[in-house]
Amino acid sequence: MAPPTETLTAERILEATEEVLRRHGPAKATVVDVARALGVSHGSVYRHFRTKAALREAVTKRWLDRTSQQLAGIVAADGSPEDRLRAWLAALFEAKRHKAGDDPELFRTYTVLTEENVAAVGEHITDLTAQLTRIIQDGVAAGAFTAPGPAATARAVFQATGRFHDPGYAREWRQPGVEEEFTAVVDLLLRGLLT
């Protein structure tokens, strides 16, 4: 085993884990495989992640956080709440479609990992609905939206658009007409929110 050329960090381990998962799949990937890819002992990996489950949870969270981080910029952007809500929903749909279409093997792997890591998925959904809540609160404050409870409304919007971001629908995301269906749903939701 060659000595590592870089300092071993959690981020490097997660990058290597993602590559090992892509190569071997979730059923066969091991901590030893990750250590081998990094040129370190598996004990070195365990110093950062106490168990294989903790490593798999961290790599799942990292994957989900990429989407949350992309969307956070839209929440904080200038523009009307209506435009921000439309842009946020479109960006979520596009991010999920890219994850499913750009690397289908890795997407299948993460589908398995998200089923294992329900807590990480729950945190991700909480983060996404908090972002939606902020946009809806801004809309209410500006007099653009009518929403008696912004948090409940955000959850309803998230659930109503589930077909366009829930991985269970990934096969439908490349079908003809899906963009038009997405636009129709978003238009309907916005008409319900607008004062």
PDB file of C-alpha atoms in Angstrom:
ATOM      1  CA  MET A   1       0.000   0.000   0.000  1.00  0.00           C
ATOM      2  CA  ALA A   2       1.486   3.315  -1.104  1.00  0.00           C
ATOM      3  CA  PRO A   3       1.502   6.149   1.410  1.00  0.00           C
ATOM      4  CA  PRO A   4      -1.216   8.727   0.727  1.00  0.00           C
ATOM      5  CA  THR A   5      -0.002  11.800  -1.108  1.00  0.00           C
ATOM      6  CA  GLU A   6      -2.671  14.045   0.405  1.00  0.00           C
ATOM      7  CA  THR A   7      -3.994  14.433   3.913  1.00  0.00           C
ATOM      8  CA  LEU A   8      -6.843  12.036   4.488  1.00  0.00           C
ATOM      9  CA  THR A   9     -10.013  14.045   5.041  1.00  0.00           C
ATOM     10  CA  ALA A  10     -13.649  13.098   5.354  1.00  0.00           C
ATOM     11  CA  GLU A  11     -14.284  14.759   1.987  1.00  0.00           C
ATOM     12  CA  ARG A  12     -11.618  12.634   0.252  1.00  0.00           C
ATOM     13  CA  ILE A  13     -13.085   9.520   1.830  1.00  0.00           C
ATOM     14  CA  LEU A  14     -16.571  10.449   0.625  1.00  0.00           C
ATOM     15  CA  GLU A  15     -15.286  11.091  -2.912  1.00  0.00           C
ATOM     16  CA  ALA A  16     -13.558   7.706  -2.927  1.00  0.00           C
ATOM     17  CA  THR A  17     -16.649   6.034  -1.472  1.00  0.00           C
ATOM     18  CA  GLU A  18     -18.780   7.448  -4.259  1.00  0.00           C
ATOM     19  CA  GLU A  19     -16.372   6.060  -6.849  1.00  0.00           C
ATOM     20  CA  VAL A  20     -16.248   2.652  -5.138  1.00  0.00           C
ATOM     21  CA  LEU A  21     -20.050   2.570  -4.981  1.00  0.00           C
ATOM     22  CA  ARG A  22     -20.221   3.432  -8.679  1.00  0.00           C
ATOM     23  CA  ARG A  23     -17.751   0.663  -9.510  1.00  0.00           C
ATOM     24  CA  HIS A  24     -18.956  -2.125  -7.192  1.00  0.00           C
ATOM     25  CA  GLY A  25     -22.547  -1.201  -6.319  1.00  0.00           C
ATOM     26  CA  PRO A  26     -23.947  -0.879  -2.801  1.00  0.00           C
ATOM     27  CA  ALA A  27     -24.136  -4.626  -2.163  1.00  0.00           C
ATOM     28  CA  LYS A  28     -20.444  -5.304  -2.831  1.00  0.00           C
ATOM     29  CA  ALA A  29     -18.685  -2.060  -1.872  1.00  0.00           C
ATOM     30  CA  THR A  30     -16.722  -2.341   1.363  1.00  0.00           C
ATOM     31  CA  VAL A  31     -14.712  -0.048   3.603  1.00  0.00           C
ATOM     32  CA  VAL A  32     -11.639  -2.048   2.570  1.00  0.00           C
ATOM     33  CA  ASP A  33     -12.380  -1.127  -1.071  1.00  0.00           C
ATOM     34  CA  VAL A  34     -12.595   2.549  -0.106  1.00  0.00           C
ATOM     35  CA  ALA A  35      -9.324   2.336   1.841  1.00  0.00           C
ATOM     36  CA  ARG A  36      -7.617   0.573  -1.060  1.00  0.00           C
ATOM     37  CA  ALA A  37      -8.795   3.298  -3.465  1.00  0.00           C
ATOM     38  CA  LEU A  38      -7.258   5.898  -1.133  1.00  0.00           C
ATOM     39  CA  GLY A  39      -4.055   3.954  -0.516  1.00  0.00           C
ATOM     40  CA  VAL A  40      -4.644   3.796   3.256  1.00  0.00           C
ATOM     41  CA  SER A  41      -5.612   1.162   5.785  1.00  0.00           C
ATOM     42  CA  HIS A  42      -9.277   0.574   6.525  1.00  0.00           C
ATOM     43  CA  GLY A  43      -8.506   1.707  10.094  1.00  0.00           C
ATOM     44  CA  SER A  44      -7.730   5.160   8.696  1.00  0.00           C
ATOM     45  CA  VAL A  45     -11.188   5.322   7.152  1.00  0.00           C
ATOM     46  CA  TYR A  46     -12.747   4.180  10.441  1.00  0.00           C
ATOM     47  CA  ARG A  47     -11.040   7.066  12.248  1.00  0.00           C
ATOM     48  CA  HIS A  48     -13.276   9.404  10.228  1.00  0.00           C
ATOM     49  CA  PHE A  49     -16.384   7.201  10.037  1.00  0.00           C
ATOM     50  CA  ARG A  50     -16.866   4.816  12.943  1.00  0.00           C
ATOM     51  CA  THR A  51     -18.896   2.257  10.986  1.00  0.00           C
ATOM     52  CA  LYS A  52     -19.678   1.253   7.431  1.00  0.00           C
ATOM     53  CA  ALA A  53     -23.249   2.430   8.053  1.00  0.00           C
ATOM     54  CA  ALA A  54     -21.979   5.860   9.147  1.00  0.00           C
ATOM     55  CA  LEU A  55     -19.902   6.120   5.968  1.00  0.00           C
ATOM     56  CA  ARG A  56     -22.849   5.145   3.787  1.00  0.00           C
ATOM     57  CA  GLU A  57     -25.077   7.643   5.603  1.00  0.00           C
ATOM     58  CA  ALA A  58     -22.506  10.419   5.132  1.00  0.00           C
ATOM     59  CA  VAL A  59     -22.121   9.744   1.413  1.00  0.00           C
ATOM     60  CA  THR A  60     -25.927   9.688   1.052  1.00  0.00           C
ATOM     61  CA  LYS A  61     -26.243  12.985   2.907  1.00  0.00           C
ATOM     62  CA  ARG A  62     -23.519  14.523   0.735  1.00  0.00           C
ATOM     63  CA  TRP A  63     -25.373  13.457  -2.400  1.00  0.00           C
ATOM     64  CA  LEU A  64     -28.661  14.904  -1.159  1.00  0.00           C
ATOM     65  CA  ASP A  65     -27.009  18.101   0.081  1.00  0.00           C
ATOM     66  CA  ARG A  66     -25.785  18.896  -3.419  1.00  0.00           C
ATOM     67  CA  THR A  67     -29.379  19.462  -4.473  1.00  0.00           C
ATOM     68  CA  SER A  68     -30.217  21.504  -1.375  1.00  0.00           C
ATOM     69  CA  GLN A  69     -27.193  23.748  -1.958  1.00  0.00           C
ATOM     70  CA  GLN A  70     -28.149  24.354  -5.593  1.00  0.00           C
ATOM     71  CA  LEU A  71     -31.641  25.390  -4.573  1.00  0.00           C
ATOM     72  CA  ALA A  72     -30.551  27.608  -1.684  1.00  0.00           C
ATOM     73  CA  GLY A  73     -29.255  30.185  -4.165  1.00  0.00           C
ATOM     74  CA  ILE A  74     -32.725  30.532  -5.679  1.00  0.00           C
ATOM     75  CA  VAL A  75     -34.293  31.069  -2.254  1.00  0.00           C
ATOM     76  CA  ALA A  76     -31.910  33.956  -1.552  1.00  0.00           C
ATOM     77  CA  ALA A  77     -32.055  35.441  -5.060  1.00  0.00           C
ATOM     78  CA  ASP A  78     -33.712  38.685  -6.028  1.00  0.00           C
ATOM     79  CA  GLY A  79     -36.967  38.463  -7.880  1.00  0.00           C
ATOM     80  CA  SER A  80     -40.624  38.068  -7.188  1.00  0.00           C
ATOM     81  CA  PRO A  81     -41.728  35.211  -4.928  1.00  0.00           C
ATOM     82  CA  GLU A  82     -43.706  33.800  -7.860  1.00  0.00           C
ATOM     83  CA  ASP A  83     -40.616  33.747 -10.102  1.00  0.00           C
ATOM     84  CA  ARG A  84     -38.481  32.297  -7.296  1.00  0.00           C
ATOM     85  CA  LEU A  85     -41.024  29.562  -6.542  1.00  0.00           C
ATOM     86  CA  ARG A  86     -41.303  28.630 -10.209  1.00  0.00           C
ATOM     87  CA  ALA A  87     -37.494  28.659 -10.593  1.00  0.00           C
ATOM     88  CA  TRP A  88     -36.995  26.617  -7.399  1.00  0.00           C
ATOM     89  CA  LEU A  89     -39.440  23.897  -8.482  1.00  0.00           C
ATOM     90  CA  ALA A  90     -37.932  23.796 -11.987  1.00  0.00           C
ATOM     91  CA  ALA A  91     -34.399  23.553 -10.573  1.00  0.00           C
ATOM     92  CA  LEU A  92     -35.425  20.716  -8.248  1.00  0.00           C
ATOM     93  CA  PHE A  93     -36.985  18.812 -11.148  1.00  0.00           C
ATOM     94  CA  GLU A  94     -33.948  19.403 -13.350  1.00  0.00           C
ATOM     95  CA  ALA A  95     -31.478  18.398 -10.612  1.00  0.00           C
ATOM     96  CA  LYS A  96     -33.319  15.139  -9.997  1.00  0.00           C
ATOM     97  CA  ARG A  97     -33.583  14.415 -13.727  1.00  0.00           C
ATOM     98  CA  HIS A  98     -29.851  14.970 -14.154  1.00  0.00           C
ATOM     99  CA  LYS A  99     -29.034  12.679 -11.250  1.00  0.00           C
ATOM    100  CA  ALA A 100     -31.206   9.947 -12.744  1.00  0.00           C
ATOM    101  CA  GLY A 101     -30.169  10.431 -16.366  1.00  0.00           C
ATOM    102  CA  ASP A 102     -26.505  11.427 -16.262  1.00  0.00           C
ATOM    103  CA  ASP A 103     -25.311   8.443 -14.238  1.00  0.00           C
ATOM    104  CA  PRO A 104     -28.085   5.841 -13.995  1.00  0.00           C
ATOM    105  CA  GLU A 105     -25.846   3.309 -12.235  1.00  0.00           C
ATOM    106  CA  LEU A 106     -24.943   5.753  -9.486  1.00  0.00           C
ATOM    107  CA  PHE A 107     -28.586   6.846  -9.250  1.00  0.00           C
ATOM    108  CA  ARG A 108     -29.646   3.217  -8.660  1.00  0.00           C
ATOM    109  CA  THR A 109     -26.940   2.954  -6.012  1.00  0.00           C
ATOM    110  CA  TYR A 110     -28.198   6.058  -4.235  1.00  0.00           C
ATOM    111  CA  THR A 111     -31.765   4.777  -4.442  1.00  0.00           C
ATOM    112  CA  VAL A 112     -30.602   1.805  -2.355  1.00  0.00           C
ATOM    113  CA  LEU A 113     -28.664   4.075   0.020  1.00  0.00           C
ATOM    114  CA  THR A 114     -31.592   6.435   0.557  1.00  0.00           C
ATOM    115  CA  GLU A 115     -33.769   3.467   1.484  1.00  0.00           C
ATOM    116  CA  GLU A 116     -31.139   2.536   4.100  1.00  0.00           C
ATOM    117  CA  ASN A 117     -30.773   6.073   5.418  1.00  0.00           C
ATOM    118  CA  VAL A 118     -34.283   7.255   6.135  1.00  0.00           C
ATOM    119  CA  ALA A 119     -33.033   9.870   8.617  1.00  0.00           C
ATOM    120  CA  ALA A 120     -30.825  11.530   5.980  1.00  0.00           C
ATOM    121  CA  VAL A 121     -33.744  11.591   3.549  1.00  0.00           C
ATOM    122  CA  GLY A 122     -35.984  13.078   6.243  1.00  0.00           C
ATOM    123  CA  GLU A 123     -33.426  15.835   6.913  1.00  0.00           C
ATOM    124  CA  HIS A 124     -33.213  16.503   3.171  1.00  0.00           C
ATOM    125  CA  ILE A 125     -36.983  16.836   2.837  1.00  0.00           C
ATOM    126  CA  THR A 126     -37.088  19.076   5.928  1.00  0.00           C
ATOM    127  CA  ASP A 127     -34.416  21.295   4.375  1.00  0.00           C
ATOM    128  CA  LEU A 128     -36.234  21.478   1.043  1.00  0.00           C
ATOM    129  CA  THR A 129     -39.590  22.309   2.623  1.00  0.00           C
ATOM    130  CA  ALA A 130     -37.881  24.964   4.782  1.00  0.00           C
ATOM    131  CA  GLN A 131     -36.579  26.562   1.585  1.00  0.00           C
ATOM    132  CA  LEU A 132     -40.068  26.486   0.087  1.00  0.00           C
ATOM    133  CA  THR A 133     -41.484  27.935   3.310  1.00  0.00           C
ATOM    134  CA  ARG A 134     -39.135  30.902   3.059  1.00  0.00           C
ATOM    135  CA  ILE A 135     -40.222  31.649  -0.509  1.00  0.00           C
ATOM    136  CA  ILE A 136     -43.893  31.378   0.458  1.00  0.00           C
ATOM    137  CA  GLN A 137     -43.368  33.550   3.565  1.00  0.00           C
ATOM    138  CA  ASP A 138     -41.715  36.165   1.355  1.00  0.00           C
ATOM    139  CA  GLY A 139     -44.710  35.978  -0.972  1.00  0.00           C
ATOM    140  CA  VAL A 140     -47.161  36.445   1.894  1.00  0.00           C
ATOM    141  CA  ALA A 141     -45.119  39.347   3.295  1.00  0.00           C
ATOM    142  CA  ALA A 142     -45.071  41.016  -0.140  1.00  0.00           C
ATOM    143  CA  GLY A 143     -48.825  40.540  -0.532  1.00  0.00           C
ATOM    144  CA  ALA A 144     -48.315  38.286  -3.561  1.00  0.00           C
ATOM    145  CA  PHE A 145     -49.410  34.995  -1.981  1.00  0.00           C
ATOM    146  CA  THR A 146     -52.292  33.955   0.208  1.00  0.00           C
ATOM    147  CA  ALA A 147     -51.176  31.131   2.482  1.00  0.00           C
ATOM    148  CA  PRO A 148     -52.724  30.782   5.943  1.00  0.00           C
ATOM    149  CA  GLY A 149     -49.783  28.649   7.094  1.00  0.00           C
ATOM    150  CA  PRO A 150     -46.620  29.020   5.002  1.00  0.00           C
ATOM    151  CA  ALA A 151     -45.007  25.842   6.395  1.00  0.00           C
ATOM    152  CA  ALA A 152     -48.108  23.712   5.746  1.00  0.00           C
ATOM    153  CA  THR A 153     -48.459  25.295   2.303  1.00  0.00           C
ATOM    154  CA  ALA A 154     -44.814  24.518   1.541  1.00  0.00           C
ATOM    155  CA  ARG A 155     -45.327  20.869   2.485  1.00  0.00           C
ATOM    156  CA  ALA A 156     -48.435  20.744   0.271  1.00  0.00           C
ATOM    157  CA  VAL A 157     -46.543  22.264  -2.688  1.00  0.00           C
ATOM    158  CA  PHE A 158     -43.709  19.788  -2.167  1.00  0.00           C
ATOM    159  CA  GLN A 159     -46.111  16.850  -2.055  1.00  0.00           C
ATOM    160  CA  ALA A 160     -48.149  18.089  -5.011  1.00  0.00           C
ATOM    161  CA  THR A 161     -45.008  18.200  -7.162  1.00  0.00           C
ATOM    162  CA  GLY A 162     -43.680  14.842  -5.955  1.00  0.00           C
ATOM    163  CA  ARG A 163     -44.014  13.246  -9.381  1.00  0.00           C
ATOM    164  CA  PHE A 164     -41.280  15.607 -10.558  1.00  0.00           C
ATOM    165  CA  HIS A 165     -38.735  14.990  -7.802  1.00  0.00           C
ATOM    166  CA  ASP A 166     -39.512  11.705  -6.034  1.00  0.00           C
ATOM    167  CA  PRO A 167     -37.037   9.076  -7.329  1.00  0.00           C
ATOM    168  CA  GLY A 168     -39.889   6.583  -7.592  1.00  0.00           C
ATOM    169  CA  TYR A 169     -41.035   8.459 -10.700  1.00  0.00           C
ATOM    170  CA  ALA A 170     -37.593   8.656 -12.351  1.00  0.00           C
ATOM    171  CA  ARG A 171     -38.624   6.491 -15.311  1.00  0.00           C
ATOM    172  CA  GLU A 172     -41.264   9.065 -16.256  1.00  0.00           C
ATOM    173  CA  TRP A 173     -38.919  12.068 -16.239  1.00  0.00           C
ATOM    174  CA  ARG A 174     -37.631  11.491 -19.788  1.00  0.00           C
ATOM    175  CA  GLN A 175     -41.002  10.783 -21.374  1.00  0.00           C
ATOM    176  CA  PRO A 176     -42.428  13.142 -23.998  1.00  0.00           C
ATOM    177  CA  GLY A 177     -44.679  15.810 -22.563  1.00  0.00           C
ATOM    178  CA  VAL A 178     -43.344  15.677 -19.004  1.00  0.00           C
ATOM    179  CA  GLU A 179     -42.159  19.299 -19.140  1.00  0.00           C
ATOM    180  CA  GLU A 180     -45.632  20.439 -20.173  1.00  0.00           C
ATOM    181  CA  GLU A 181     -47.170  18.392 -17.352  1.00  0.00           C
ATOM    182  CA  PHE A 182     -44.711  19.943 -14.889  1.00  0.00           C
ATOM    183  CA  THR A 183     -45.570  23.453 -16.101  1.00  0.00           C
ATOM    184  CA  ALA A 184     -49.295  22.746 -15.811  1.00  0.00           C
ATOM    185  CA  VAL A 185     -48.926  21.572 -12.199  1.00  0.00           C
ATOM    186  CA  VAL A 186     -46.771  24.566 -11.234  1.00  0.00           C
ATOM    187  CA  ASP A 187     -49.193  26.981 -12.951  1.00  0.00           C
ATOM    188  CA  LEU A 188     -52.098  25.453 -11.048  1.00  0.00           C
ATOM    189  CA  LEU A 189     -50.261  25.717  -7.723  1.00  0.00           C
ATOM    190  CA  LEU A 190     -49.296  29.317  -8.354  1.00  0.00           C
ATOM    191  CA  ARG A 191     -52.863  30.262  -9.279  1.00  0.00           C
ATOM    192  CA  GLY A 192     -53.919  28.852  -5.919  1.00  0.00           C
ATOM    193  CA  LEU A 193     -51.297  30.895  -4.094  1.00  0.00           C
ATOM    194  CA  LEU A 194     -51.618  34.229  -5.870  1.00  0.00           C
ATOM    195  CA  THR A 195     -53.738  36.860  -4.165  1.00  0.00           C
TER     196      THR A 195
END
